[in-house]
Short mmCIF file of N, CA and C in Angstrom, two decimals:
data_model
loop_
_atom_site.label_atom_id
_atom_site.label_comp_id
_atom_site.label_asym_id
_atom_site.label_seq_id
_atom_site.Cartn_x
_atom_site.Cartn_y
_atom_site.Cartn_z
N UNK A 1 24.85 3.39 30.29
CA UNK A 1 23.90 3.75 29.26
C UNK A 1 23.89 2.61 28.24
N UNK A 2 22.82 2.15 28.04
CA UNK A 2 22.81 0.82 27.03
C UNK A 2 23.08 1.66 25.24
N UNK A 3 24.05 0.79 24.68
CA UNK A 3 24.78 1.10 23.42
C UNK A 3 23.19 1.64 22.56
N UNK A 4 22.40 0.80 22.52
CA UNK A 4 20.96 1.75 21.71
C UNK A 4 20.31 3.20 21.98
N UNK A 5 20.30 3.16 23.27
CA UNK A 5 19.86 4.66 23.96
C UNK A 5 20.83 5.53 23.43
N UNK A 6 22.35 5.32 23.54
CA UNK A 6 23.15 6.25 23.03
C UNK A 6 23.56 6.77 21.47
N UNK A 7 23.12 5.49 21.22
CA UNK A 7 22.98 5.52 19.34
C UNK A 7 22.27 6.72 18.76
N UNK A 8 20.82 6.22 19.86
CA UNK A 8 19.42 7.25 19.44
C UNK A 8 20.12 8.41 19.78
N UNK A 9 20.34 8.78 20.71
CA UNK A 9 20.54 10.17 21.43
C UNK A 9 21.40 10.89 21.03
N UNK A 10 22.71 10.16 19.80
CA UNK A 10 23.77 10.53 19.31
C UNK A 10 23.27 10.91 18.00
N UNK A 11 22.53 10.28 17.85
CA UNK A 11 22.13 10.20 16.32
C UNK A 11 23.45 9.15 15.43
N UNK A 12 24.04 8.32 15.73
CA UNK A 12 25.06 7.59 15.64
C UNK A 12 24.50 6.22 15.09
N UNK A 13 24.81 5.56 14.22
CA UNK A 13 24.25 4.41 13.41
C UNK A 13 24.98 3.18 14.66
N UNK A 14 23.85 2.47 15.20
CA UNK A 14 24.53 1.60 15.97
C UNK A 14 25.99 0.63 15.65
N UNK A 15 25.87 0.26 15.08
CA UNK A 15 27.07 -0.55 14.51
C UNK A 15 28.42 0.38 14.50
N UNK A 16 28.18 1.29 14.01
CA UNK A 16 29.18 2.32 14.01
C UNK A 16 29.76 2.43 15.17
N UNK A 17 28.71 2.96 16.51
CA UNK A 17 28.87 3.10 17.37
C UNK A 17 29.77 2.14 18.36
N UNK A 18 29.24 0.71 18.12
CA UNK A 18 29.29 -0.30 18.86
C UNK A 18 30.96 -0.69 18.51
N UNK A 19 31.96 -0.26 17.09
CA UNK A 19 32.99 -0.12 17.57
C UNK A 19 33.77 0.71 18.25
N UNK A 20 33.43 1.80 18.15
CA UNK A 20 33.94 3.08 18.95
C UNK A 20 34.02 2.46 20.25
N UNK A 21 32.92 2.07 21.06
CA UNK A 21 32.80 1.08 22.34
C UNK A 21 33.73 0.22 22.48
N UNK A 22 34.16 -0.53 21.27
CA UNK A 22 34.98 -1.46 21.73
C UNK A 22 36.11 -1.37 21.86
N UNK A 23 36.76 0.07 20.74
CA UNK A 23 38.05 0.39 20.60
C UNK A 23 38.35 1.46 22.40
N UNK A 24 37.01 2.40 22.93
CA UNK A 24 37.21 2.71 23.95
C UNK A 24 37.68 1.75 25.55
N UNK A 25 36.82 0.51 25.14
CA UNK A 25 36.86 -0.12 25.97
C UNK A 25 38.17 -1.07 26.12
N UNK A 26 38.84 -1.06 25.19
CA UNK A 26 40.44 -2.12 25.09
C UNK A 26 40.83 -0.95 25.54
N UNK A 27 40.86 0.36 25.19
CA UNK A 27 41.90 1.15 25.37
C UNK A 27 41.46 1.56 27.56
N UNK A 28 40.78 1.46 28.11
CA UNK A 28 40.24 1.24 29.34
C UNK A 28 39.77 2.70 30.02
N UNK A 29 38.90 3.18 28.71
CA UNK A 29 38.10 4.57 28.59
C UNK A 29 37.00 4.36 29.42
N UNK A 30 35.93 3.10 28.79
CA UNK A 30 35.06 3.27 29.49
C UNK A 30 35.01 1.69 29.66
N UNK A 31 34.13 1.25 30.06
CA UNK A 31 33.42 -0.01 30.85
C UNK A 31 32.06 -0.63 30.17
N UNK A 32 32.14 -1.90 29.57
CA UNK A 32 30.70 -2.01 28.74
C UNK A 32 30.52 -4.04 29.51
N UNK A 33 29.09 -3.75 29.18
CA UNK A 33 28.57 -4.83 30.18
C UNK A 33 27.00 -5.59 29.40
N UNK A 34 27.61 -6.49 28.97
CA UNK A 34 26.44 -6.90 28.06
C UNK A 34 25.07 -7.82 28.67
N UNK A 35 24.33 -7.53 28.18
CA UNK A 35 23.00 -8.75 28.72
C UNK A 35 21.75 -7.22 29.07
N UNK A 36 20.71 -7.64 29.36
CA UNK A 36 19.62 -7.49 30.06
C UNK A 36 19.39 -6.06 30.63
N UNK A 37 20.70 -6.28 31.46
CA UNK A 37 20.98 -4.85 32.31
C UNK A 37 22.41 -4.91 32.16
N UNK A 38 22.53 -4.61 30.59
CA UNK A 38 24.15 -4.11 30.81
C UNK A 38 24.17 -2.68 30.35
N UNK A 39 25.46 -2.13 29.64
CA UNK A 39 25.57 -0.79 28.86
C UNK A 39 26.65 -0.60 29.18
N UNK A 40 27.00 1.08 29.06
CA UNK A 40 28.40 1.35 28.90
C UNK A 40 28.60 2.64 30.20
N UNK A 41 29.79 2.75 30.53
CA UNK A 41 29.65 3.67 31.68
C UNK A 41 31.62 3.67 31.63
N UNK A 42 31.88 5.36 31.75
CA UNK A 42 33.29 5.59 31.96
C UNK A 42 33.86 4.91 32.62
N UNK A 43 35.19 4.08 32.69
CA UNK A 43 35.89 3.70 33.72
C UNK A 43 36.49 4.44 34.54
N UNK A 44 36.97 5.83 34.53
CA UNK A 44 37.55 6.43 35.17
C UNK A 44 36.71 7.97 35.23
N UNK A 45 37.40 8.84 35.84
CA UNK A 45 36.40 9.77 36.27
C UNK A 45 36.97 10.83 34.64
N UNK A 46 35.96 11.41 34.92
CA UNK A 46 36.26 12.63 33.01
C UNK A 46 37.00 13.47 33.68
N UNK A 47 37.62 13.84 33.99
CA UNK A 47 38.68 14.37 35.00
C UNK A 47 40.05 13.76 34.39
N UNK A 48 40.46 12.36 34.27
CA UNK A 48 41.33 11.92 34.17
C UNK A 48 41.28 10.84 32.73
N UNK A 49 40.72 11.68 31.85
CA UNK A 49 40.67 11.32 30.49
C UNK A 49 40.91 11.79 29.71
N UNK A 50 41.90 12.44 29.00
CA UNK A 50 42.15 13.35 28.08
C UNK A 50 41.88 13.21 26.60
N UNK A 51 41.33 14.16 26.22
CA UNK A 51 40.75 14.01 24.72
C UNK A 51 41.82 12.81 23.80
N UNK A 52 42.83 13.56 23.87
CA UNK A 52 44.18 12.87 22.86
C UNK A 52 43.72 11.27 23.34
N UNK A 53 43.69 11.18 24.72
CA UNK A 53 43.51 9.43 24.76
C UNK A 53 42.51 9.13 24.02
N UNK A 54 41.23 9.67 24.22
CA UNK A 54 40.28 9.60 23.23
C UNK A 54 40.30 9.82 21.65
N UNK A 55 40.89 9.94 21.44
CA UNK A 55 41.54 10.33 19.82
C UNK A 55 42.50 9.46 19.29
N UNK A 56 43.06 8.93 20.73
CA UNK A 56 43.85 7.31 20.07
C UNK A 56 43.44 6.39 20.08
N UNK A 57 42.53 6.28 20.87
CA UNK A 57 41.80 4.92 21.19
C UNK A 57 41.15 4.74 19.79
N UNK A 58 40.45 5.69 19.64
CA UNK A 58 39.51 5.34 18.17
C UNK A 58 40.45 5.43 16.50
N UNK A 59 41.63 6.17 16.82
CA UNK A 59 42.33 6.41 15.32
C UNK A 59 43.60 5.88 15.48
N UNK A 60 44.49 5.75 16.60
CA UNK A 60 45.41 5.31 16.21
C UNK A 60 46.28 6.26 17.06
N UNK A 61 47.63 6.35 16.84
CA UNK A 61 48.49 7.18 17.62
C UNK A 61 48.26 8.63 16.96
N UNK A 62 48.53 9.46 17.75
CA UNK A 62 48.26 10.82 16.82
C UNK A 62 49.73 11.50 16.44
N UNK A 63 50.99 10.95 17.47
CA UNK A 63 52.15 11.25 16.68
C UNK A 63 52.29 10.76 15.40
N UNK A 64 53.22 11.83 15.10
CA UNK A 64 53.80 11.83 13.18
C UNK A 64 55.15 10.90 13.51
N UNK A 65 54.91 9.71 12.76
CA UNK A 65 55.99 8.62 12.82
C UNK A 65 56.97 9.36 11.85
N UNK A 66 56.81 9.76 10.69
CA UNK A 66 57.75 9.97 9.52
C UNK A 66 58.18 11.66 9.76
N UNK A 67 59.21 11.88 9.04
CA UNK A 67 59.76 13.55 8.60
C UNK A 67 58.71 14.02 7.87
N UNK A 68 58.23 15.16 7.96
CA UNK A 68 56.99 15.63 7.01
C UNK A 68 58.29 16.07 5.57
N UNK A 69 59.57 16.34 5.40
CA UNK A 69 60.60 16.77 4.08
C UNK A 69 61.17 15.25 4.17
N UNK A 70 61.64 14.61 5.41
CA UNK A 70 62.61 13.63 4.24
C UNK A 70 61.42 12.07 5.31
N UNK A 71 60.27 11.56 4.29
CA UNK A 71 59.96 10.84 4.52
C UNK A 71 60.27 9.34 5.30
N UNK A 72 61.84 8.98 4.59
CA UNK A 72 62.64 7.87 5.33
C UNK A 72 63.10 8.25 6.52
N UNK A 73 63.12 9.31 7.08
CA UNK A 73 63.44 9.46 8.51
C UNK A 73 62.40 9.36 9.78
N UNK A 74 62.47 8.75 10.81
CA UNK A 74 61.33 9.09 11.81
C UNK A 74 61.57 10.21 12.66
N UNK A 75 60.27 10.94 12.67
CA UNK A 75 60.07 12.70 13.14
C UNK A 75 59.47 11.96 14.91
N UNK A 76 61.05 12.03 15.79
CA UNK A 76 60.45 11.61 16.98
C UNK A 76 60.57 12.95 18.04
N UNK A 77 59.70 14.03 17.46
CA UNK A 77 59.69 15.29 18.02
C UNK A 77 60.56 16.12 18.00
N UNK A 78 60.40 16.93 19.04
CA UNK A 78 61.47 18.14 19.76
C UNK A 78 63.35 17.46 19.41
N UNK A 79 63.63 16.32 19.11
CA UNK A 79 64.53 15.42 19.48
C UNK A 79 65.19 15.33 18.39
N UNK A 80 64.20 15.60 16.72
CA UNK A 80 64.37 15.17 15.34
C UNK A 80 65.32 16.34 14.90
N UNK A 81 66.60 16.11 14.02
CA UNK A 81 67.48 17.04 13.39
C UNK A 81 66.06 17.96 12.53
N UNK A 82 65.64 17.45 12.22
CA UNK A 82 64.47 18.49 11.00
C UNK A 82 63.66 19.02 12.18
N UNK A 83 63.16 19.69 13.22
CA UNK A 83 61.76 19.51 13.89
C UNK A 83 61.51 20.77 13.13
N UNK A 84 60.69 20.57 11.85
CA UNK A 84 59.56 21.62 11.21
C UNK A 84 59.19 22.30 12.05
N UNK A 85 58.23 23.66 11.67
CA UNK A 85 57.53 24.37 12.50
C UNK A 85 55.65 23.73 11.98
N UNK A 86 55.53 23.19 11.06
CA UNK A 86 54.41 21.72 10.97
C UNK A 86 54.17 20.98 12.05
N UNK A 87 55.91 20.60 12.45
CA UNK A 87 55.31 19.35 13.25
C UNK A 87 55.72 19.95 14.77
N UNK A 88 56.27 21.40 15.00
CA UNK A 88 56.02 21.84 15.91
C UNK A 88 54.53 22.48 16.73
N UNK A 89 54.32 22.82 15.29
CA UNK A 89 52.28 22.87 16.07
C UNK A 89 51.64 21.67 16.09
N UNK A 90 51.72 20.67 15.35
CA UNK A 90 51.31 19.52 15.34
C UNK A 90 51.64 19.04 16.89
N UNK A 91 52.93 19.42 18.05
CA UNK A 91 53.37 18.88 18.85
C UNK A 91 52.63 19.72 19.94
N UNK A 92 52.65 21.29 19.65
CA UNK A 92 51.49 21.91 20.56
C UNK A 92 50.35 21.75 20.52
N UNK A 93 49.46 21.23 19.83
CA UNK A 93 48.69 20.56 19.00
C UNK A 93 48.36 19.35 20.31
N UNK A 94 48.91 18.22 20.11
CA UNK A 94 49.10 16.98 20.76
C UNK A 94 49.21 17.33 22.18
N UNK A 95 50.29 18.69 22.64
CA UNK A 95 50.24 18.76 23.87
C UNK A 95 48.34 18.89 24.47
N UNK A 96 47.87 19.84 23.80
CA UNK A 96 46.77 20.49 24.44
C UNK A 96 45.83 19.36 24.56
N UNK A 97 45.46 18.53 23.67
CA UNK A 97 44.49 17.18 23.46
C UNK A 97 45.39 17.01 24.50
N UNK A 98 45.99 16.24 25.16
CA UNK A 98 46.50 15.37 26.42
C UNK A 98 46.19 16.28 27.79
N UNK A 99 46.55 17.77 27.58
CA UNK A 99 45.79 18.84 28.84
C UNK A 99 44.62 18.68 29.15
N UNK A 100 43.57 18.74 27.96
CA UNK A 100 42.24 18.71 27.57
C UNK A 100 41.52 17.52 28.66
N UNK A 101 40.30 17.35 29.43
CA UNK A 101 40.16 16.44 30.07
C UNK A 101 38.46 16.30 29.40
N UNK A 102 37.97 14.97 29.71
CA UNK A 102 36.51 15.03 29.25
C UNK A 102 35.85 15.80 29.76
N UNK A 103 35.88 15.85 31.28
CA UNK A 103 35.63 16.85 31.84
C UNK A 103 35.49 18.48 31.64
N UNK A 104 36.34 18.96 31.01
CA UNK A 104 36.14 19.95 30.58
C UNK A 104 35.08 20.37 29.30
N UNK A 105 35.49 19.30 28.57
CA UNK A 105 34.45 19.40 27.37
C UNK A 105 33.12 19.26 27.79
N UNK A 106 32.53 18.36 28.97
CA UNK A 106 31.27 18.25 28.80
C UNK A 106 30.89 19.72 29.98
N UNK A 107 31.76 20.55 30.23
CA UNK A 107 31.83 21.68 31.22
C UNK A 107 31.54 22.61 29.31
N UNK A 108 32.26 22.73 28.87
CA UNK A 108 31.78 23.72 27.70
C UNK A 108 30.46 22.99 27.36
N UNK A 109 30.14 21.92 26.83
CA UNK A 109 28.41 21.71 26.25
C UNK A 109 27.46 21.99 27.27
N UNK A 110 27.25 22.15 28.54
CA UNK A 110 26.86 22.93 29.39
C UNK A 110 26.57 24.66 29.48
N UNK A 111 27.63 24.81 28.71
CA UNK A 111 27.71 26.61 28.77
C UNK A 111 27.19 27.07 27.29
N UNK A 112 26.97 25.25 25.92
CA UNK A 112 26.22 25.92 25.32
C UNK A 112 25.09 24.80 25.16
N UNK A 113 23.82 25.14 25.58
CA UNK A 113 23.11 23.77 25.67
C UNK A 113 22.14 23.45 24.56
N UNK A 114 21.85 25.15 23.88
CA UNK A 114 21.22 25.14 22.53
C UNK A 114 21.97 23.76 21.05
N UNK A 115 23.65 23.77 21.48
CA UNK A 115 23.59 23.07 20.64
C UNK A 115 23.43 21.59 20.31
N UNK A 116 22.90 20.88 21.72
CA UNK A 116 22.58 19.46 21.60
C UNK A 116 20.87 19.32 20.83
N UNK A 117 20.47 20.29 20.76
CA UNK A 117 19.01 20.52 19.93
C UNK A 117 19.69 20.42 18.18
N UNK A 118 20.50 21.53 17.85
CA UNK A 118 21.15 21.19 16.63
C UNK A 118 21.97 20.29 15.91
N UNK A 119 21.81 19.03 16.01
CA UNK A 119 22.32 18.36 15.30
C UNK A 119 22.01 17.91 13.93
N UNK A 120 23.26 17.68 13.10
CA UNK A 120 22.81 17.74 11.92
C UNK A 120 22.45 15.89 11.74
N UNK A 121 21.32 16.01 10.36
CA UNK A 121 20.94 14.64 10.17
C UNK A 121 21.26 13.78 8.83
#
């Protein structure tokens, strides 16, 4: 899909867009191909993409580096003397985004199709 078609169709300010693309594409989400007849197209099947990857690619890691009580410590999960019940949903949380596949999501916008008409502007 060429980065403009998807802009329009997103309602997404190109530029905006065009890093999301690039941060997907280092991270080896999807596949982009410039010139004439280029655009962008998944590298792998939505099957084997999980939201969370998608959620790092564009923000960053989604684990909690620090203790949410004693800041100077690093909160490296299930593993940490403190593991909060914060950063225990935060960790069920993280599990489900990594369960989660693209696939599935574009299986729910399917089951609701009224809402690709509603977008806000």
């Amino acid at each position: 899909i060429p980065t403009k078609t998807l802009a329009q169709e997103q309602h997404i300010p190109p530029s905006f867009l065009v890093k999301i693309l690039a941060q997907c594409s280092k991270a080896g989400i999807i596949r982009s191909k410039k010139g004439a007849s280029g655009g962008n197209s998944l590298a792998r099947s939505p099957k084997k993409i999980s939201l969370l990857e998608i959620i790092e690619a564009c923000e960053g890691s989604y684990a909690r580096e620090q203790c949410v009580f004693y800041p100077q410590r690093v909160c490296n999960g299930p593993g940490c003397e403190v593991f909060c019940p914060l950063r225990q949903e935060e960790e069920i949380l993280r599990q489900r985004l990594q369960k989660t596949t693209l696939a599935e999501m574009t299986t729910a916008l399917k089951i609701h199709p009224e809402e690709k008409t509603k977008r806000p502007h």
